[in-house]
PDB file of C-alpha atoms and ligand atoms in Angstrom:
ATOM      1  CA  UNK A 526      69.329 118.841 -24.384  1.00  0.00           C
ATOM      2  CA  UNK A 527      66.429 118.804 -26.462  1.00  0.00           C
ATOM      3  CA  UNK A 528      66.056 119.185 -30.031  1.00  0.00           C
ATOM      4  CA  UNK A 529      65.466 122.553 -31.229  1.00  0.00           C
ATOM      5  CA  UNK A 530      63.120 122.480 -34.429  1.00  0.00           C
ATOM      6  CA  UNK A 531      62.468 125.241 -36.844  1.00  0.00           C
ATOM      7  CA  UNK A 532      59.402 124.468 -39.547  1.00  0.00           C
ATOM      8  CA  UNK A 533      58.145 125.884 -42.498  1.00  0.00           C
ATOM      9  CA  UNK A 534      54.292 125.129 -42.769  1.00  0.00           C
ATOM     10  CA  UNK A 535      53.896 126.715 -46.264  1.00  0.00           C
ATOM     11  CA  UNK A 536      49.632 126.038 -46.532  1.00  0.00           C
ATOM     12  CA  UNK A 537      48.238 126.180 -49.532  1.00  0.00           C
ATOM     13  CA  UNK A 538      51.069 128.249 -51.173  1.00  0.00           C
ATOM     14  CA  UNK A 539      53.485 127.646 -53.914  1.00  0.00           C
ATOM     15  CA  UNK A 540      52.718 125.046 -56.558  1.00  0.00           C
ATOM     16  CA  UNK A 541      55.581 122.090 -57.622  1.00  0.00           C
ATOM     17  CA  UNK A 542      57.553 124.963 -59.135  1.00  0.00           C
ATOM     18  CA  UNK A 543      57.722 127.660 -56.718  1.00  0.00           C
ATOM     19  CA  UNK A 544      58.068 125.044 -54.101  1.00  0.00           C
ATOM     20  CA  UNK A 545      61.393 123.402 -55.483  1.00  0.00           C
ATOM     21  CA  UNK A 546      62.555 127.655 -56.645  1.00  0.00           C
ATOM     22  CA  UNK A 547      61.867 128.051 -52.776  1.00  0.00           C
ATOM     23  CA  UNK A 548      63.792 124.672 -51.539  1.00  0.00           C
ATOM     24  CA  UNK A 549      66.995 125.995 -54.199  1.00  0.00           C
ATOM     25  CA  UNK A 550      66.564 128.937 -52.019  1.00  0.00           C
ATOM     26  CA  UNK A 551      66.832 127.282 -48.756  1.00  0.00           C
ATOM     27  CA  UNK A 552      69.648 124.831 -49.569  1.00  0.00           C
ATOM     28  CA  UNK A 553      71.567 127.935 -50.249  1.00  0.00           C
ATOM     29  CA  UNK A 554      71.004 129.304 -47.154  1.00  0.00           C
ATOM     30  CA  UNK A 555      73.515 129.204 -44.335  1.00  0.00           C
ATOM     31  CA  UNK A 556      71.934 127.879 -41.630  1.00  0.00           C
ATOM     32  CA  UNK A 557      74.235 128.517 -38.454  1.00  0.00           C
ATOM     33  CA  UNK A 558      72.080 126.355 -35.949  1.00  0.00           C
ATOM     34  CA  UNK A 559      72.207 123.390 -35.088  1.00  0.00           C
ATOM     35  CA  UNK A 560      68.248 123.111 -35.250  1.00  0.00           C
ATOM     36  CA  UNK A 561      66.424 120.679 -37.025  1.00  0.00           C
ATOM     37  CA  UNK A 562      64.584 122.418 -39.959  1.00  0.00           C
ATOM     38  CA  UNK A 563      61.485 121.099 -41.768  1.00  0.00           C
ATOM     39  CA  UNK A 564      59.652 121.991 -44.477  1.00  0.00           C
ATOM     40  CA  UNK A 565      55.830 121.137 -45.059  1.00  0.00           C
ATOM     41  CA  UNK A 566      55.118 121.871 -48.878  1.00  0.00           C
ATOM     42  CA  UNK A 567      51.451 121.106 -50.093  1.00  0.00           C
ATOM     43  CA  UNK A 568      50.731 117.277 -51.551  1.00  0.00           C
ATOM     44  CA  UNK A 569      51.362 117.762 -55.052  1.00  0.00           C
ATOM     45  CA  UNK A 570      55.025 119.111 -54.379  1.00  0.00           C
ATOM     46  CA  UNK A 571      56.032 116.711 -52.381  1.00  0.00           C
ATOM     47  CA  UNK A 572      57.362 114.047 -54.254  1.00  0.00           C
ATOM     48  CA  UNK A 573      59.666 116.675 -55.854  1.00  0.00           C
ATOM     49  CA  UNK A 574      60.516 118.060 -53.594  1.00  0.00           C
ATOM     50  CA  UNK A 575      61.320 114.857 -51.667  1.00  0.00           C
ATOM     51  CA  UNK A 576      63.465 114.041 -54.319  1.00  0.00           C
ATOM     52  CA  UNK A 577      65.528 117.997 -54.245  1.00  0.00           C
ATOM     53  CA  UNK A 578      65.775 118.061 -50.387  1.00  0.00           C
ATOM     54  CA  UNK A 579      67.987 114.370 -50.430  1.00  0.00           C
ATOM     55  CA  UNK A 580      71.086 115.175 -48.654  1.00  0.00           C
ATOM     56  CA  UNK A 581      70.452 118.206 -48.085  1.00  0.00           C
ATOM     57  CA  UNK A 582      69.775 117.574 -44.100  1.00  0.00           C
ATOM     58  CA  UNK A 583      66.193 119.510 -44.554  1.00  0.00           C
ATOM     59  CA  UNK A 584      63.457 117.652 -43.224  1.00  0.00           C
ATOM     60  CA  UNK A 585      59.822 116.846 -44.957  1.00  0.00           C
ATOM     61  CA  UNK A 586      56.500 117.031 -43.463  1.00  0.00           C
ATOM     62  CA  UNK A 587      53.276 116.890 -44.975  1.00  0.00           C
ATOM     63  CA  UNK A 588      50.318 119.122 -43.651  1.00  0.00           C
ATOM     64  CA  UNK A 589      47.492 116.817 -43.088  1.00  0.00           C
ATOM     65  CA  UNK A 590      46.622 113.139 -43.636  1.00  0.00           C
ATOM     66  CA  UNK A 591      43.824 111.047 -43.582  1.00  0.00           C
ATOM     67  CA  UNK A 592      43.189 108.407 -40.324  1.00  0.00           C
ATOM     68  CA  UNK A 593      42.188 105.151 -42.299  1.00  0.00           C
ATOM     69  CA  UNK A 594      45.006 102.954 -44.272  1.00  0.00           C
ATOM     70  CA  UNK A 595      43.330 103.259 -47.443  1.00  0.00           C
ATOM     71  CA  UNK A 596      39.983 102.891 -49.460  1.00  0.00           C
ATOM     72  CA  UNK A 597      37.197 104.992 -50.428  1.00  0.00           C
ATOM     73  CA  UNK A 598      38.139 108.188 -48.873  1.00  0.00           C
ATOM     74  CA  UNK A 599      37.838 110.274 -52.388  1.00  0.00           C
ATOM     75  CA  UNK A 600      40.615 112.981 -52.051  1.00  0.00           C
ATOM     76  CA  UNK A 601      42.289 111.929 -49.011  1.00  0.00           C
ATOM     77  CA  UNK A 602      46.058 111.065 -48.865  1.00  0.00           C
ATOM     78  CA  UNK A 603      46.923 108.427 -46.177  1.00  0.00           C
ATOM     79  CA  UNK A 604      50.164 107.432 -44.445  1.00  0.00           C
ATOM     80  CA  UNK A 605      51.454 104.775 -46.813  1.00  0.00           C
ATOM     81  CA  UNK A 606      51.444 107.164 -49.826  1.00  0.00           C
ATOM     82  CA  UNK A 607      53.032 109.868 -47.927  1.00  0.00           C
ATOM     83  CA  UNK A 608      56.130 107.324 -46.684  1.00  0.00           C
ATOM     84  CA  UNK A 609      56.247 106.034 -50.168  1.00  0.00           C
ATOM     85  CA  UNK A 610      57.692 109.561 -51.306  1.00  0.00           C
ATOM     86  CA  UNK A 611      60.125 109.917 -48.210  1.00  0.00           C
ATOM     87  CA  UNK A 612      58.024 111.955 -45.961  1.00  0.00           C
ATOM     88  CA  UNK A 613      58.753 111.558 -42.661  1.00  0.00           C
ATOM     89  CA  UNK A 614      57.037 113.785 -40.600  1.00  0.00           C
ATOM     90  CA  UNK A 615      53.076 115.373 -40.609  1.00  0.00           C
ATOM     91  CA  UNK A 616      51.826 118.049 -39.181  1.00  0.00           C
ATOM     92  CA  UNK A 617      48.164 117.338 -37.208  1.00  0.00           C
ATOM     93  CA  UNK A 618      45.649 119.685 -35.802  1.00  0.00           C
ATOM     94  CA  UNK A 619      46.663 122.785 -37.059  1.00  0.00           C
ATOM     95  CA  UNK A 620      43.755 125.642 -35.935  1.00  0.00           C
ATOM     96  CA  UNK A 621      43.177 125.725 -39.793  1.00  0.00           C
ATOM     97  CA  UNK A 622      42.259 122.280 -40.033  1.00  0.00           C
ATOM     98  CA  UNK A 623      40.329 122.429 -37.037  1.00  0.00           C
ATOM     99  CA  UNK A 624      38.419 125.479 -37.513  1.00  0.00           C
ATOM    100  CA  UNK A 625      37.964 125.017 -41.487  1.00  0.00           C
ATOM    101  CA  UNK A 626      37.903 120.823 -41.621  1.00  0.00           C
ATOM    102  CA  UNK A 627      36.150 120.592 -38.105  1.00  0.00           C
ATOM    103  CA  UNK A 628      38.883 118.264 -36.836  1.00  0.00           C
ATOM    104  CA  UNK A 629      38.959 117.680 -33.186  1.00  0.00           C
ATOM    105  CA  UNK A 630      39.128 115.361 -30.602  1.00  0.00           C
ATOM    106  CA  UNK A 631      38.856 111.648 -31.571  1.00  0.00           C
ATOM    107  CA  UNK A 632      39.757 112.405 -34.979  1.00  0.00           C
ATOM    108  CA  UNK A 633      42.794 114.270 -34.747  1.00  0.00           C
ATOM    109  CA  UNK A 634      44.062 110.999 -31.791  1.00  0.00           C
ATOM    110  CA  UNK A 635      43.383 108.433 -34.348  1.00  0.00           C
ATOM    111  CA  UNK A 636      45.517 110.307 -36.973  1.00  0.00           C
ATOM    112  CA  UNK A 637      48.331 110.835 -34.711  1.00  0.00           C
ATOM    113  CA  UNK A 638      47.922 107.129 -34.090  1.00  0.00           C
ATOM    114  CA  UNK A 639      47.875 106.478 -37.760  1.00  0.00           C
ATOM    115  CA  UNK A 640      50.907 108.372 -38.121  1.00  0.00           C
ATOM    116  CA  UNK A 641      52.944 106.947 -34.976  1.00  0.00           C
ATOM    117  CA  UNK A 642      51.898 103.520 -35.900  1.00  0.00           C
ATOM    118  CA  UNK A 643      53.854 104.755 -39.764  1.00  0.00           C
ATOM    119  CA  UNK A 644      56.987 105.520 -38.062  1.00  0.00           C
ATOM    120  CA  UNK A 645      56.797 109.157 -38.897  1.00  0.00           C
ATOM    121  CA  UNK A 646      57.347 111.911 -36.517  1.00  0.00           C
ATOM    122  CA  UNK A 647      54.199 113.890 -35.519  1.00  0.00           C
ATOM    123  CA  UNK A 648      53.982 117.641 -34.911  1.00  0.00           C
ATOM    124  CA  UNK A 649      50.457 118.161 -33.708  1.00  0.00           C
ATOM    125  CA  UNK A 650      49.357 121.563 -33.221  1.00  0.00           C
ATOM    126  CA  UNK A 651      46.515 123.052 -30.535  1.00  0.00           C
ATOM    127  CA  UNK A 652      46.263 126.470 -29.161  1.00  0.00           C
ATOM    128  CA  UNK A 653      43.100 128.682 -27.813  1.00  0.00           C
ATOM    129  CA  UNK A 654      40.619 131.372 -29.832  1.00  0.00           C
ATOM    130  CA  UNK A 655      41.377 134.872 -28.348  1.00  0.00           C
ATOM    131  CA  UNK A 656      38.014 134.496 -26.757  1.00  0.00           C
ATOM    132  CA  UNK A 657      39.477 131.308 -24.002  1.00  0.00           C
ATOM    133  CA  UNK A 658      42.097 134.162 -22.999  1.00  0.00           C
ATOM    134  CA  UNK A 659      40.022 136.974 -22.647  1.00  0.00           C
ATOM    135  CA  UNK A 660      37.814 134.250 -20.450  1.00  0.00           C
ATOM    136  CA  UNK A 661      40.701 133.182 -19.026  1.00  0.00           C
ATOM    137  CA  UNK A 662      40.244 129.515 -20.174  1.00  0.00           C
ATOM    138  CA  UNK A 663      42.879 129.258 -22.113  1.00  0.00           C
ATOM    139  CA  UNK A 664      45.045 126.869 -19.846  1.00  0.00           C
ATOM    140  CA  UNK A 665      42.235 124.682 -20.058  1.00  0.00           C
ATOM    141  CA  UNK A 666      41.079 124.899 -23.407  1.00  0.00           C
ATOM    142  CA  UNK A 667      45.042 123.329 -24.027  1.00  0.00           C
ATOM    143  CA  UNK A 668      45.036 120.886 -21.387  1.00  0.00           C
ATOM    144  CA  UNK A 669      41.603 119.331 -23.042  1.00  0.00           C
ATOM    145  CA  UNK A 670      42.996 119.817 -26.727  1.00  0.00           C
ATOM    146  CA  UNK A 671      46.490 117.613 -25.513  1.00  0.00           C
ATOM    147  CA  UNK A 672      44.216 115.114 -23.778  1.00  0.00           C
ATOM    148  CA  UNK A 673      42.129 114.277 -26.561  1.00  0.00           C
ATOM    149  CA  UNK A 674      44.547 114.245 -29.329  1.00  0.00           C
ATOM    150  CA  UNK A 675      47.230 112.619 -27.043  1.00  0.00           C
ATOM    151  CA  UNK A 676      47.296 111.344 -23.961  1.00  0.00           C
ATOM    152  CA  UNK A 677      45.711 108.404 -24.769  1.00  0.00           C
ATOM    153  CA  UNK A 678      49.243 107.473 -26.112  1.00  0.00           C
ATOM    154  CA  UNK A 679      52.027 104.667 -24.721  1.00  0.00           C
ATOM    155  CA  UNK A 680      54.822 106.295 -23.033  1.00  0.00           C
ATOM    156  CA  UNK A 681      57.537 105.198 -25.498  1.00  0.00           C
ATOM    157  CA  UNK A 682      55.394 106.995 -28.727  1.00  0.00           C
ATOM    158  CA  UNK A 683      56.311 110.483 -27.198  1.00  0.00           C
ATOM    159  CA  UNK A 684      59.603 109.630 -28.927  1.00  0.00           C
ATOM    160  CA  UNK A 685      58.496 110.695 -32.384  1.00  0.00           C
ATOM    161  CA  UNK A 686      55.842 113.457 -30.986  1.00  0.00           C
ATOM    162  CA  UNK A 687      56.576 117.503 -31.570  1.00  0.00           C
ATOM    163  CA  UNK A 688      53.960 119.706 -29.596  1.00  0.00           C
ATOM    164  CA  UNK A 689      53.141 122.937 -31.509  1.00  0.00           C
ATOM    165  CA  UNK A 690      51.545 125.378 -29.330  1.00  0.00           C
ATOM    166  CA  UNK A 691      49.715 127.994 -31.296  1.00  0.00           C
ATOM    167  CA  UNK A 692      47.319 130.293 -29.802  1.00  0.00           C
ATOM    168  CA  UNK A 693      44.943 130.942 -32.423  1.00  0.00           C
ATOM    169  CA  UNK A 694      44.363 134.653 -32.346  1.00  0.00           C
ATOM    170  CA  UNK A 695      48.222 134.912 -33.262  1.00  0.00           C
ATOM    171  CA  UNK A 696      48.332 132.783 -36.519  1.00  0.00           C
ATOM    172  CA  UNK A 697      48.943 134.949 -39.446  1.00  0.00           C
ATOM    173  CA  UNK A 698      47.677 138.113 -37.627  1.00  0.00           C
ATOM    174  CA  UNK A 699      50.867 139.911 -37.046  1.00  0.00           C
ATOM    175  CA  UNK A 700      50.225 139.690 -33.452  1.00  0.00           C
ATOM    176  CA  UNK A 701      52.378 137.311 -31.581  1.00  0.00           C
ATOM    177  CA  UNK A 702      52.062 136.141 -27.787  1.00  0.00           C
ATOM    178  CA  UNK A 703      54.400 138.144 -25.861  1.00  0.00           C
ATOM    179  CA  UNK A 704      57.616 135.905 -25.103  1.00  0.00           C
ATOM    180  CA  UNK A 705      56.428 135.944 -21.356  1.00  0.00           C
ATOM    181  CA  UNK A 706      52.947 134.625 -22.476  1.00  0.00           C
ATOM    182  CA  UNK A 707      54.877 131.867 -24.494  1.00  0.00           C
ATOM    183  CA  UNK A 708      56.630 131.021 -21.857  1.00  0.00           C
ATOM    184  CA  UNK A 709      53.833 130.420 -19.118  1.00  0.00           C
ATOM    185  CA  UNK A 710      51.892 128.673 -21.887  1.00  0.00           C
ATOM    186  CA  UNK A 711      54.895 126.116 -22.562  1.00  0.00           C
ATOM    187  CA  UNK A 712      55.588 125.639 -18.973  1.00  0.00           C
ATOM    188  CA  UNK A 713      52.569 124.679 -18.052  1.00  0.00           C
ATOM    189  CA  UNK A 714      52.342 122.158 -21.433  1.00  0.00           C
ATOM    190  CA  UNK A 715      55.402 120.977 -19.974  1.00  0.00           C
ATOM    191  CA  UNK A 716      53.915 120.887 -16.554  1.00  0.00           C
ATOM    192  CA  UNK A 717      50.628 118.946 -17.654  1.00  0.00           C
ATOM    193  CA  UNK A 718      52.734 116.485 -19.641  1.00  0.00           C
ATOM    194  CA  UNK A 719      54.837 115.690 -16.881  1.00  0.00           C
ATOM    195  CA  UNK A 720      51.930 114.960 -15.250  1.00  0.00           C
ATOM    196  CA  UNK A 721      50.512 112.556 -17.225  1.00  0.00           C
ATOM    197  CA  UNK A 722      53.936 111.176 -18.123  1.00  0.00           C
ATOM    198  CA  UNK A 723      56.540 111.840 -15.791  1.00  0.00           C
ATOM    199  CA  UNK A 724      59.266 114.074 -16.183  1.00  0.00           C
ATOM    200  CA  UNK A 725      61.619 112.252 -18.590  1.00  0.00           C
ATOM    201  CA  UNK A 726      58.768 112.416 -21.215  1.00  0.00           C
ATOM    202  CA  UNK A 727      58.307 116.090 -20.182  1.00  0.00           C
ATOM    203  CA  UNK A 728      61.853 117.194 -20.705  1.00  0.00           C
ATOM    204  CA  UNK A 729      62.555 115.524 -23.146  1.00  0.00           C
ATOM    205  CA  UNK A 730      59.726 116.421 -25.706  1.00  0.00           C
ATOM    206  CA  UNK A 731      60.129 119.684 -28.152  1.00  0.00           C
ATOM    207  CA  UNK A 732      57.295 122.436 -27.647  1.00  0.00           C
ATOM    208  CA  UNK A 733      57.334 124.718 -30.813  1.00  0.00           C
ATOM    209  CA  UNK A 734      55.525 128.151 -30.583  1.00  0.00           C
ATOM    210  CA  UNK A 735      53.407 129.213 -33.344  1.00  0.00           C
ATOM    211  CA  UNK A 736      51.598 132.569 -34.527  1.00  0.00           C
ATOM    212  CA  UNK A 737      53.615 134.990 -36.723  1.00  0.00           C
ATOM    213  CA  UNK A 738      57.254 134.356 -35.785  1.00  0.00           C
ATOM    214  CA  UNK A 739      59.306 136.791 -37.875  1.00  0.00           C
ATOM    215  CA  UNK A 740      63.146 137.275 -38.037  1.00  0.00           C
ATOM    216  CA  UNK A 741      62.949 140.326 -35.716  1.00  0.00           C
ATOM    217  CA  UNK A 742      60.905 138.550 -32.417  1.00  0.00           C
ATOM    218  CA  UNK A 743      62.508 135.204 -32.916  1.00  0.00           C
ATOM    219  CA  UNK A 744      65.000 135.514 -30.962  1.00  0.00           C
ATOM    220  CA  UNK A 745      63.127 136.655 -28.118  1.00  0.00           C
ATOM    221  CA  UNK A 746      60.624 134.596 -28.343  1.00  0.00           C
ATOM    222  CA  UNK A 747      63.546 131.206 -29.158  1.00  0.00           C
ATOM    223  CA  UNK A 748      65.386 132.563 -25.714  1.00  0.00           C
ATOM    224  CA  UNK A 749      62.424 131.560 -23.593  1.00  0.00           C
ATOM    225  CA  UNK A 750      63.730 127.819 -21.749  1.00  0.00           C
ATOM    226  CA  UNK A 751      60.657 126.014 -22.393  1.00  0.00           C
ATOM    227  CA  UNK A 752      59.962 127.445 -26.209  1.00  0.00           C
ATOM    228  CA  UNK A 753      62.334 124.693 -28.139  1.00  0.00           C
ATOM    229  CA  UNK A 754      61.834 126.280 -31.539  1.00  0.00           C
ATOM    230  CA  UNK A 755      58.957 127.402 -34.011  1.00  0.00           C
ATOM    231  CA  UNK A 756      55.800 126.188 -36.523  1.00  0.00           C
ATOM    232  CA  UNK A 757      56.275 129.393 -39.096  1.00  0.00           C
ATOM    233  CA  UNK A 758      53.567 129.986 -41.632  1.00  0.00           C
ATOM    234  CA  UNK A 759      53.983 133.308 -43.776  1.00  0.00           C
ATOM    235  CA  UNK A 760      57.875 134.301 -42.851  1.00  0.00           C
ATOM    236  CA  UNK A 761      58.641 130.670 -44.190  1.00  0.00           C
ATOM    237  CA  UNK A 762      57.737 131.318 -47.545  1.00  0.00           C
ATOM    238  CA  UNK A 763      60.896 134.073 -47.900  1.00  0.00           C
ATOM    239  CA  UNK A 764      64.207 131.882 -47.788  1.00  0.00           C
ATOM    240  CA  UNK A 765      65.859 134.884 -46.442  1.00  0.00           C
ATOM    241  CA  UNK A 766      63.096 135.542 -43.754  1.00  0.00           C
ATOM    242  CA  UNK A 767      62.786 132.003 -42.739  1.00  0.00           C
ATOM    243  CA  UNK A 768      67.049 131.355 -42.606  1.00  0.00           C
ATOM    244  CA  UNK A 769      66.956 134.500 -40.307  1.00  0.00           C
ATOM    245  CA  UNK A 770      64.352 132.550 -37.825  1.00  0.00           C
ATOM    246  CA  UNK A 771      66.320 129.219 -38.179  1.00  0.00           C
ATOM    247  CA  UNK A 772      69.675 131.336 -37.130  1.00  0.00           C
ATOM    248  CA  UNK A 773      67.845 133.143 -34.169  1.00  0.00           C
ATOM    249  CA  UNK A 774      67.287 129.866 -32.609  1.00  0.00           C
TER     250      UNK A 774
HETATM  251  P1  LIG D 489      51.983 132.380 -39.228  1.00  0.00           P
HETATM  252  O1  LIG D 489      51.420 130.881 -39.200  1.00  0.00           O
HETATM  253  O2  LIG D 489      53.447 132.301 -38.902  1.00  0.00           O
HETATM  254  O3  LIG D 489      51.686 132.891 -40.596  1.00  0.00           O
HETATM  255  O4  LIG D 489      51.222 133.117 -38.151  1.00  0.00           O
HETATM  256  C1  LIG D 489      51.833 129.948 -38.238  1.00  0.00           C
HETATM  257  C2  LIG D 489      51.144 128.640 -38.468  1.00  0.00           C
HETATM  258  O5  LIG D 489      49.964 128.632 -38.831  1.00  0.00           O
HETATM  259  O6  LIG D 489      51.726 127.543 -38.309  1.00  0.00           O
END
């Protein structure tokens, strides 16, 4: 069985106060399954928060992080200072990042090697513009984005990698991929990756879907055998909302 993951990617929402009103929220919640469940507050809440999720069995991811170890990288957060307040995950090449930061490619595998190389758990994130699918390049738009960011990789550091498949024209639109469409798409992820890897690595690695997952197509979209859970942006800032998508899984 694989792990089934629900996470909250909460962007640039919610400052240290809102963020620990929102985790009260969530540690109230009764979360019926037996998924893993992350949140991803900004940097400035995370140390708090950190501190208000212990014990609670919620996870912590950061959003972003910078490549290097340290130095003069004005503004940039690196791996060390995220482990030294307990977070144990980071998200990596969200479309935001990409389309907004430029990050691509080489950049995006030598943070995921950054982060691997930290011990924390990576959920990197790829997906194509609604232009690839009307084109119909959209299978290969994905298969490039997973070979550059990862395929470079040793077998055994699939162990701590989350795929987040997140076609583009779906984030924060109110237009989600059909459950069918998330299901070829995450087939065929799993198809390339086996691959490249074999099918142990295939099998055994979680493929979240992302793009506007809201308590009423969860479970549709969760009952698909290759979609092993969700990256949720704007339904995970409502406790009530986001419990409802953790419970359809
Ligand atoms: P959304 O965002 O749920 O608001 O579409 C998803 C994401 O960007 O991870």
């Amino acid at each position: 069985m694989r792990t089934k993951i629900v996470a909250g990617n909460w962007k640039m929402n919610l400052n240290q106060r809102e963020s620990l009103e929102l985790i009260d929220a969530l540690k109230k919640s009764k979360f019926t399954s037996s998924a893993q469940v992350i949140v991803a507050p900004n940097f400035t809440a995370l140390s708090a928060c950190s501190e208000a999720l212990q014990g609670s069995g919620i996870g912590l991811s950061a959003q972003n992080m910078h490549q290097s170890e340290s130095g003069a990288f004005t503004g940039e957060v690196s791996a060390h200072m995220l482990e030294g307040v307990g977070v144990s995950t980071v998200i990596l090449g969200h479309s935001e990042r990409r389309e907004y930061f430029r990050e691509a490619g080489a950049l995006l595998a030598a943070k995921v090697d950054t982060a691997l190389k930290h011990g924390m758990q990576v959920i990197f994130c790829f997906g194509e513009l609604l232009a690839d699918r009307e084109s119909g390049q959209h299978f290969d738009v994905v298969k490039s984005q997973l070979k550059e960011g990862l395929f470079h990789l040793p077998e055994d550091a699939w162990k701590n990698v989350v795929l987040s498949y997140e076609p583009v024209w779906a984030i924060g639109t109110g237009k989600t991929a059909s459950p069918e469409q998330a299901q070829e798409m995450h087939a065929f992820i799993r198809k390339t990756l086996a691959n490249a890897y074999g099918t142990e690595v295939a099998e055994r690695c979680p493929i979240l879907y992302g793009g506007s997952v809201k308590p009423d197509n969860a479970v549709l979209i969760f009952s698909k055998p290759d979609v092993d859970g969700g990256l949720i942006g704007g339904a995970a800032l409502d406790a009530i909302d986001f419990s409802a998508i953790v419970n359809a899984i």
